[in-house]
């Protein structure tokens, strides 16, 4: 019963955030794709649901520049194959991701504030900041919003894993690896996660330091291996 009450509270916060964003950005929900998004439509138009097409999606050289974003462009491919010319769905997914990020921030803040109203208001400042307008009105960069989701989720799991929940801890560092495959600057985040981990759990730093260093070393080893293969 307690779990259901918590679920509906969380769902209410997310729903309020999403509905508010839909109302705020309602006029942009049917805006046509911009030039670089249209170029992706052209590139992926001839690809179908098979392994070869996914390989081509991973290795796409956008505007002639070869990038190491092995998840970003395959996600674009999957999105285009699923939504095709339904522009509304691209925009709605963008807003849903941003609302989810606001919800994750709310959960993280509430862990420290222990005040749902204050956490909600602070998360709302992030949610409705004008600096996010371009990302929200332009669905091409939805993978950047997803990257923020993974970053926030990994920080939440890190906090949850403080009580010795190894599954939470390993998942947190795993997400820090996955987000780096969406946009290259994310490669520095595992180090930030390590620093936050050691600070949050500084009372046990002597007991956890070796384990954490192994985790972050594994993250970078896997990243460098996939980079070499790419």
PDB file of C-alpha atoms in Angstrom:
ATOM      1  CA  UNK A   1       0.000   0.000   0.000  1.00  0.00           C
ATOM      2  CA  UNK A   2       2.842   2.372   0.863  1.00  0.00           C
ATOM      3  CA  UNK A   3       4.500   1.493  -2.430  1.00  0.00           C
ATOM      4  CA  UNK A   4       1.352   2.302  -4.412  1.00  0.00           C
ATOM      5  CA  UNK A   5       0.981   5.643  -2.645  1.00  0.00           C
ATOM      6  CA  UNK A   6       4.589   6.504  -3.473  1.00  0.00           C
ATOM      7  CA  UNK A   7       4.074   5.430  -7.088  1.00  0.00           C
ATOM      8  CA  UNK A   8       1.055   7.683  -7.563  1.00  0.00           C
ATOM      9  CA  UNK A   9       2.864  10.610  -5.925  1.00  0.00           C
ATOM     10  CA  UNK A  10       5.780  10.177  -8.317  1.00  0.00           C
ATOM     11  CA  UNK A  11       3.422   9.789 -11.268  1.00  0.00           C
ATOM     12  CA  UNK A  12       1.615  12.989 -10.247  1.00  0.00           C
ATOM     13  CA  UNK A  13       4.849  14.994 -10.162  1.00  0.00           C
ATOM     14  CA  UNK A  14       5.931  13.691 -13.576  1.00  0.00           C
ATOM     15  CA  UNK A  15       2.450  14.296 -15.058  1.00  0.00           C
ATOM     16  CA  UNK A  16       2.356  17.886 -13.779  1.00  0.00           C
ATOM     17  CA  UNK A  17       5.781  18.548 -15.265  1.00  0.00           C
ATOM     18  CA  UNK A  18       4.861  17.010 -18.635  1.00  0.00           C
ATOM     19  CA  UNK A  19       1.488  18.742 -18.890  1.00  0.00           C
ATOM     20  CA  UNK A  20       3.074  22.085 -18.016  1.00  0.00           C
ATOM     21  CA  UNK A  21       5.689  21.629 -20.740  1.00  0.00           C
ATOM     22  CA  UNK A  22       3.063  20.646 -23.311  1.00  0.00           C
ATOM     23  CA  UNK A  23       1.095  23.791 -22.488  1.00  0.00           C
ATOM     24  CA  UNK A  24       4.217  25.960 -22.585  1.00  0.00           C
ATOM     25  CA  UNK A  25       5.600  24.543 -25.843  1.00  0.00           C
ATOM     26  CA  UNK A  26       2.261  23.724 -27.447  1.00  0.00           C
ATOM     27  CA  UNK A  27       2.825  26.007 -30.430  1.00  0.00           C
ATOM     28  CA  UNK A  28       6.047  24.189 -31.358  1.00  0.00           C
ATOM     29  CA  UNK A  29       4.649  20.653 -31.268  1.00  0.00           C
ATOM     30  CA  UNK A  30       4.091  20.620 -35.025  1.00  0.00           C
ATOM     31  CA  UNK A  31       7.161  22.613 -36.088  1.00  0.00           C
ATOM     32  CA  UNK A  32       8.896  20.970 -39.047  1.00  0.00           C
ATOM     33  CA  UNK A  33      12.427  19.520 -38.642  1.00  0.00           C
ATOM     34  CA  UNK A  34      15.387  21.810 -39.227  1.00  0.00           C
ATOM     35  CA  UNK A  35      18.023  21.220 -41.896  1.00  0.00           C
ATOM     36  CA  UNK A  36      20.298  18.750 -40.068  1.00  0.00           C
ATOM     37  CA  UNK A  37      17.329  16.682 -38.894  1.00  0.00           C
ATOM     38  CA  UNK A  38      15.993  16.647 -42.470  1.00  0.00           C
ATOM     39  CA  UNK A  39      19.398  15.417 -43.647  1.00  0.00           C
ATOM     40  CA  UNK A  40      19.113  12.453 -41.295  1.00  0.00           C
ATOM     41  CA  UNK A  41      15.726  11.622 -42.825  1.00  0.00           C
ATOM     42  CA  UNK A  42      17.446  11.503 -46.209  1.00  0.00           C
ATOM     43  CA  UNK A  43      20.319   9.343 -44.948  1.00  0.00           C
ATOM     44  CA  UNK A  44      18.070   6.838 -43.169  1.00  0.00           C
ATOM     45  CA  UNK A  45      15.259   6.734 -45.731  1.00  0.00           C
ATOM     46  CA  UNK A  46      16.700   3.734 -47.566  1.00  0.00           C
ATOM     47  CA  UNK A  47      17.617   1.779 -44.418  1.00  0.00           C
ATOM     48  CA  UNK A  48      15.354  -0.930 -43.021  1.00  0.00           C
ATOM     49  CA  UNK A  49      15.108  -3.027 -39.835  1.00  0.00           C
ATOM     50  CA  UNK A  50      18.188  -5.237 -40.125  1.00  0.00           C
ATOM     51  CA  UNK A  51      21.712  -5.590 -38.710  1.00  0.00           C
ATOM     52  CA  UNK A  52      23.393  -3.988 -41.719  1.00  0.00           C
ATOM     53  CA  UNK A  53      21.208  -0.904 -41.449  1.00  0.00           C
ATOM     54  CA  UNK A  54      22.065  -0.537 -37.768  1.00  0.00           C
ATOM     55  CA  UNK A  55      25.769  -0.762 -38.611  1.00  0.00           C
ATOM     56  CA  UNK A  56      25.323   1.995 -41.170  1.00  0.00           C
ATOM     57  CA  UNK A  57      23.445   4.079 -38.618  1.00  0.00           C
ATOM     58  CA  UNK A  58      26.259   3.709 -36.086  1.00  0.00           C
ATOM     59  CA  UNK A  59      28.993   4.742 -38.510  1.00  0.00           C
ATOM     60  CA  UNK A  60      27.194   7.681 -40.131  1.00  0.00           C
ATOM     61  CA  UNK A  61      29.556  10.617 -40.748  1.00  0.00           C
ATOM     62  CA  UNK A  62      27.306  13.589 -40.120  1.00  0.00           C
ATOM     63  CA  UNK A  63      28.237  16.653 -42.191  1.00  0.00           C
ATOM     64  CA  UNK A  64      31.465  14.817 -43.104  1.00  0.00           C
ATOM     65  CA  UNK A  65      32.753  14.661 -39.510  1.00  0.00           C
ATOM     66  CA  UNK A  66      33.280  11.194 -38.074  1.00  0.00           C
ATOM     67  CA  UNK A  67      32.095  11.238 -34.459  1.00  0.00           C
ATOM     68  CA  UNK A  68      32.176   8.729 -31.642  1.00  0.00           C
ATOM     69  CA  UNK A  69      28.490   8.679 -30.739  1.00  0.00           C
ATOM     70  CA  UNK A  70      27.708   4.974 -31.155  1.00  0.00           C
ATOM     71  CA  UNK A  71      24.309   5.277 -29.484  1.00  0.00           C
ATOM     72  CA  UNK A  72      23.100   8.721 -30.600  1.00  0.00           C
ATOM     73  CA  UNK A  73      22.659   8.077 -34.306  1.00  0.00           C
ATOM     74  CA  UNK A  74      21.295   4.517 -33.991  1.00  0.00           C
ATOM     75  CA  UNK A  75      18.675   5.999 -31.649  1.00  0.00           C
ATOM     76  CA  UNK A  76      17.916   8.585 -34.320  1.00  0.00           C
ATOM     77  CA  UNK A  77      17.545   5.731 -36.807  1.00  0.00           C
ATOM     78  CA  UNK A  78      15.154   3.837 -34.536  1.00  0.00           C
ATOM     79  CA  UNK A  79      13.178   7.001 -33.848  1.00  0.00           C
ATOM     80  CA  UNK A  80      12.833   7.837 -37.534  1.00  0.00           C
ATOM     81  CA  UNK A  81      11.801   4.286 -38.388  1.00  0.00           C
ATOM     82  CA  UNK A  82       9.193   4.354 -35.601  1.00  0.00           C
ATOM     83  CA  UNK A  83       7.798   7.888 -36.015  1.00  0.00           C
ATOM     84  CA  UNK A  84       8.710   8.696 -39.635  1.00  0.00           C
ATOM     85  CA  UNK A  85       6.793  11.885 -40.561  1.00  0.00           C
ATOM     86  CA  UNK A  86       4.721  12.194 -37.370  1.00  0.00           C
ATOM     87  CA  UNK A  87       6.397  15.405 -36.192  1.00  0.00           C
ATOM     88  CA  UNK A  88       4.204  15.599 -33.101  1.00  0.00           C
ATOM     89  CA  UNK A  89       5.748  12.419 -31.654  1.00  0.00           C
ATOM     90  CA  UNK A  90       9.314  13.737 -32.005  1.00  0.00           C
ATOM     91  CA  UNK A  91       8.403  16.856 -30.046  1.00  0.00           C
ATOM     92  CA  UNK A  92       6.359  14.932 -27.479  1.00  0.00           C
ATOM     93  CA  UNK A  93       9.258  12.559 -26.788  1.00  0.00           C
ATOM     94  CA  UNK A  94      11.527  15.564 -26.267  1.00  0.00           C
ATOM     95  CA  UNK A  95       9.165  17.087 -23.735  1.00  0.00           C
ATOM     96  CA  UNK A  96       8.633  13.739 -21.986  1.00  0.00           C
ATOM     97  CA  UNK A  97      12.402  13.297 -21.576  1.00  0.00           C
ATOM     98  CA  UNK A  98      12.758  16.799 -20.151  1.00  0.00           C
ATOM     99  CA  UNK A  99       9.835  16.212 -17.782  1.00  0.00           C
ATOM    100  CA  UNK A 100      11.491  12.978 -16.676  1.00  0.00           C
ATOM    101  CA  UNK A 101      14.729  14.858 -16.040  1.00  0.00           C
ATOM    102  CA  UNK A 102      12.809  17.339 -13.915  1.00  0.00           C
ATOM    103  CA  UNK A 103      11.278  14.437 -11.995  1.00  0.00           C
ATOM    104  CA  UNK A 104      14.706  12.835 -11.383  1.00  0.00           C
ATOM    105  CA  UNK A 105      16.042  16.163 -10.167  1.00  0.00           C
ATOM    106  CA  UNK A 106      13.040  16.477  -7.854  1.00  0.00           C
ATOM    107  CA  UNK A 107      13.784  13.040  -6.385  1.00  0.00           C
ATOM    108  CA  UNK A 108      17.443  13.872  -5.864  1.00  0.00           C
ATOM    109  CA  UNK A 109      16.748  17.229  -4.257  1.00  0.00           C
ATOM    110  CA  UNK A 110      14.077  15.768  -2.011  1.00  0.00           C
ATOM    111  CA  UNK A 111      16.581  13.217  -0.723  1.00  0.00           C
ATOM    112  CA  UNK A 112      18.602  16.095   0.741  1.00  0.00           C
ATOM    113  CA  UNK A 113      15.902  18.710   1.428  1.00  0.00           C
ATOM    114  CA  UNK A 114      13.311  16.312   2.880  1.00  0.00           C
ATOM    115  CA  UNK A 115      10.818  18.928   1.680  1.00  0.00           C
ATOM    116  CA  UNK A 116       8.702  17.940  -1.367  1.00  0.00           C
ATOM    117  CA  UNK A 117       7.423  21.473  -2.013  1.00  0.00           C
ATOM    118  CA  UNK A 118      10.883  23.054  -1.968  1.00  0.00           C
ATOM    119  CA  UNK A 119      12.236  20.236  -4.147  1.00  0.00           C
ATOM    120  CA  UNK A 120       9.334  20.674  -6.580  1.00  0.00           C
ATOM    121  CA  UNK A 121       9.922  24.421  -6.858  1.00  0.00           C
ATOM    122  CA  UNK A 122      13.655  23.995  -7.422  1.00  0.00           C
ATOM    123  CA  UNK A 123      13.090  21.322 -10.062  1.00  0.00           C
ATOM    124  CA  UNK A 124      10.560  23.651 -11.735  1.00  0.00           C
ATOM    125  CA  UNK A 125      13.218  26.353 -12.064  1.00  0.00           C
ATOM    126  CA  UNK A 126      15.372  23.870 -13.960  1.00  0.00           C
ATOM    127  CA  UNK A 127      12.422  22.612 -15.981  1.00  0.00           C
ATOM    128  CA  UNK A 128      11.243  26.008 -17.263  1.00  0.00           C
ATOM    129  CA  UNK A 129      14.607  27.751 -17.659  1.00  0.00           C
ATOM    130  CA  UNK A 130      14.726  29.671 -20.960  1.00  0.00           C
ATOM    131  CA  UNK A 131      18.192  28.201 -21.676  1.00  0.00           C
ATOM    132  CA  UNK A 132      16.486  24.905 -22.599  1.00  0.00           C
ATOM    133  CA  UNK A 133      14.241  26.385 -25.288  1.00  0.00           C
ATOM    134  CA  UNK A 134      16.414  25.388 -28.242  1.00  0.00           C
ATOM    135  CA  UNK A 135      16.796  21.786 -27.044  1.00  0.00           C
ATOM    136  CA  UNK A 136      13.070  21.436 -26.427  1.00  0.00           C
ATOM    137  CA  UNK A 137      11.792  23.139 -29.564  1.00  0.00           C
ATOM    138  CA  UNK A 138      14.302  21.285 -31.759  1.00  0.00           C
ATOM    139  CA  UNK A 139      13.938  17.496 -31.340  1.00  0.00           C
ATOM    140  CA  UNK A 140      17.177  16.663 -33.161  1.00  0.00           C
ATOM    141  CA  UNK A 141      19.080  16.759 -29.859  1.00  0.00           C
ATOM    142  CA  UNK A 142      16.786  14.378 -27.983  1.00  0.00           C
ATOM    143  CA  UNK A 143      19.795  12.180 -27.266  1.00  0.00           C
ATOM    144  CA  UNK A 144      21.295  15.009 -25.182  1.00  0.00           C
ATOM    145  CA  UNK A 145      18.158  15.027 -23.030  1.00  0.00           C
ATOM    146  CA  UNK A 146      18.487  11.260 -22.703  1.00  0.00           C
ATOM    147  CA  UNK A 147      22.096  11.749 -21.649  1.00  0.00           C
ATOM    148  CA  UNK A 148      20.921  14.071 -18.857  1.00  0.00           C
ATOM    149  CA  UNK A 149      18.432  11.367 -17.810  1.00  0.00           C
ATOM    150  CA  UNK A 150      21.220   8.808 -17.505  1.00  0.00           C
ATOM    151  CA  UNK A 151      23.441  11.228 -15.577  1.00  0.00           C
ATOM    152  CA  UNK A 152      20.703  12.065 -13.067  1.00  0.00           C
ATOM    153  CA  UNK A 153      19.655   8.418 -12.762  1.00  0.00           C
ATOM    154  CA  UNK A 154      23.233   7.349 -12.045  1.00  0.00           C
ATOM    155  CA  UNK A 155      23.535   9.985  -9.302  1.00  0.00           C
ATOM    156  CA  UNK A 156      20.264   8.797  -7.728  1.00  0.00           C
ATOM    157  CA  UNK A 157      21.420   5.187  -7.838  1.00  0.00           C
ATOM    158  CA  UNK A 158      24.707   6.244  -6.286  1.00  0.00           C
ATOM    159  CA  UNK A 159      22.822   7.736  -3.358  1.00  0.00           C
ATOM    160  CA  UNK A 160      20.654   4.610  -3.063  1.00  0.00           C
ATOM    161  CA  UNK A 161      23.722   2.364  -3.224  1.00  0.00           C
ATOM    162  CA  UNK A 162      25.280   3.978  -0.181  1.00  0.00           C
ATOM    163  CA  UNK A 163      23.739   1.366   2.072  1.00  0.00           C
ATOM    164  CA  UNK A 164      25.731  -1.452   0.496  1.00  0.00           C
ATOM    165  CA  UNK A 165      23.365  -2.185  -2.408  1.00  0.00           C
ATOM    166  CA  UNK A 166      25.967  -3.355  -4.918  1.00  0.00           C
ATOM    167  CA  UNK A 167      23.439  -3.711  -7.756  1.00  0.00           C
ATOM    168  CA  UNK A 168      22.561  -0.003  -7.457  1.00  0.00           C
ATOM    169  CA  UNK A 169      26.217   0.948  -7.376  1.00  0.00           C
ATOM    170  CA  UNK A 170      27.225  -1.129 -10.407  1.00  0.00           C
ATOM    171  CA  UNK A 171      24.202   0.134 -12.354  1.00  0.00           C
ATOM    172  CA  UNK A 172      25.153   3.736 -11.522  1.00  0.00           C
ATOM    173  CA  UNK A 173      28.640   3.319 -12.986  1.00  0.00           C
ATOM    174  CA  UNK A 174      27.187   1.353 -15.908  1.00  0.00           C
ATOM    175  CA  UNK A 175      24.882   4.252 -16.757  1.00  0.00           C
ATOM    176  CA  UNK A 176      27.857   6.621 -16.554  1.00  0.00           C
ATOM    177  CA  UNK A 177      29.435   4.548 -19.331  1.00  0.00           C
ATOM    178  CA  UNK A 178      26.310   4.391 -21.485  1.00  0.00           C
ATOM    179  CA  UNK A 179      25.738   8.161 -21.380  1.00  0.00           C
ATOM    180  CA  UNK A 180      29.273   8.721 -22.729  1.00  0.00           C
ATOM    181  CA  UNK A 181      28.235   6.918 -25.926  1.00  0.00           C
ATOM    182  CA  UNK A 182      25.588   9.573 -26.617  1.00  0.00           C
ATOM    183  CA  UNK A 183      27.793  12.674 -26.687  1.00  0.00           C
ATOM    184  CA  UNK A 184      31.582  12.785 -26.355  1.00  0.00           C
ATOM    185  CA  UNK A 185      31.957  15.325 -23.494  1.00  0.00           C
ATOM    186  CA  UNK A 186      30.155  12.800 -21.286  1.00  0.00           C
ATOM    187  CA  UNK A 187      33.434  10.891 -21.068  1.00  0.00           C
ATOM    188  CA  UNK A 188      34.426  13.044 -18.076  1.00  0.00           C
ATOM    189  CA  UNK A 189      31.283  12.211 -16.099  1.00  0.00           C
ATOM    190  CA  UNK A 190      32.482   8.879 -14.612  1.00  0.00           C
ATOM    191  CA  UNK A 191      35.260  10.848 -12.881  1.00  0.00           C
ATOM    192  CA  UNK A 192      32.690  13.294 -11.519  1.00  0.00           C
ATOM    193  CA  UNK A 193      30.575  10.352 -10.373  1.00  0.00           C
ATOM    194  CA  UNK A 194      33.599   8.890  -8.585  1.00  0.00           C
ATOM    195  CA  UNK A 195      34.290  12.211  -6.853  1.00  0.00           C
ATOM    196  CA  UNK A 196      30.631  12.530  -5.809  1.00  0.00           C
ATOM    197  CA  UNK A 197      30.641   8.912  -4.625  1.00  0.00           C
ATOM    198  CA  UNK A 198      33.701   9.406  -2.435  1.00  0.00           C
ATOM    199  CA  UNK A 199      32.329  12.658  -1.032  1.00  0.00           C
ATOM    200  CA  UNK A 200      28.868  11.296  -0.223  1.00  0.00           C
ATOM    201  CA  UNK A 201      30.332   8.199   1.408  1.00  0.00           C
ATOM    202  CA  UNK A 202      33.442   9.882   2.843  1.00  0.00           C
ATOM    203  CA  UNK A 203      32.855   8.305   6.251  1.00  0.00           C
ATOM    204  CA  UNK A 204      33.727   4.911   4.702  1.00  0.00           C
ATOM    205  CA  UNK A 205      36.270   6.149   2.150  1.00  0.00           C
ATOM    206  CA  UNK A 206      39.020   3.769   3.286  1.00  0.00           C
ATOM    207  CA  UNK A 207      36.725   0.793   2.860  1.00  0.00           C
ATOM    208  CA  UNK A 208      35.287   1.746  -0.532  1.00  0.00           C
ATOM    209  CA  UNK A 209      38.177   3.481  -2.327  1.00  0.00           C
ATOM    210  CA  UNK A 210      39.662   0.354  -3.940  1.00  0.00           C
ATOM    211  CA  UNK A 211      36.259  -0.926  -5.089  1.00  0.00           C
ATOM    212  CA  UNK A 212      35.314   2.434  -6.604  1.00  0.00           C
ATOM    213  CA  UNK A 213      38.640   2.800  -8.418  1.00  0.00           C
ATOM    214  CA  UNK A 214      38.133  -0.661  -9.935  1.00  0.00           C
ATOM    215  CA  UNK A 215      34.647   0.314 -11.083  1.00  0.00           C
ATOM    216  CA  UNK A 216      35.718   3.556 -12.757  1.00  0.00           C
ATOM    217  CA  UNK A 217      38.750   1.828 -14.312  1.00  0.00           C
ATOM    218  CA  UNK A 218      36.437  -0.775 -15.846  1.00  0.00           C
ATOM    219  CA  UNK A 219      34.213   1.980 -17.222  1.00  0.00           C
ATOM    220  CA  UNK A 220      37.111   3.686 -18.991  1.00  0.00           C
ATOM    221  CA  UNK A 221      38.628   0.400 -20.155  1.00  0.00           C
ATOM    222  CA  UNK A 222      35.365  -0.572 -21.875  1.00  0.00           C
ATOM    223  CA  UNK A 223      35.033   2.918 -23.351  1.00  0.00           C
ATOM    224  CA  UNK A 224      38.577   2.869 -24.756  1.00  0.00           C
ATOM    225  CA  UNK A 225      38.122  -0.641 -26.189  1.00  0.00           C
ATOM    226  CA  UNK A 226      34.930   0.357 -28.014  1.00  0.00           C
ATOM    227  CA  UNK A 227      36.599   3.565 -29.183  1.00  0.00           C
ATOM    228  CA  UNK A 228      39.472   1.512 -30.654  1.00  0.00           C
ATOM    229  CA  UNK A 229      37.028  -0.836 -32.375  1.00  0.00           C
ATOM    230  CA  UNK A 230      35.098   2.114 -33.798  1.00  0.00           C
TER     231      UNK A 230
END
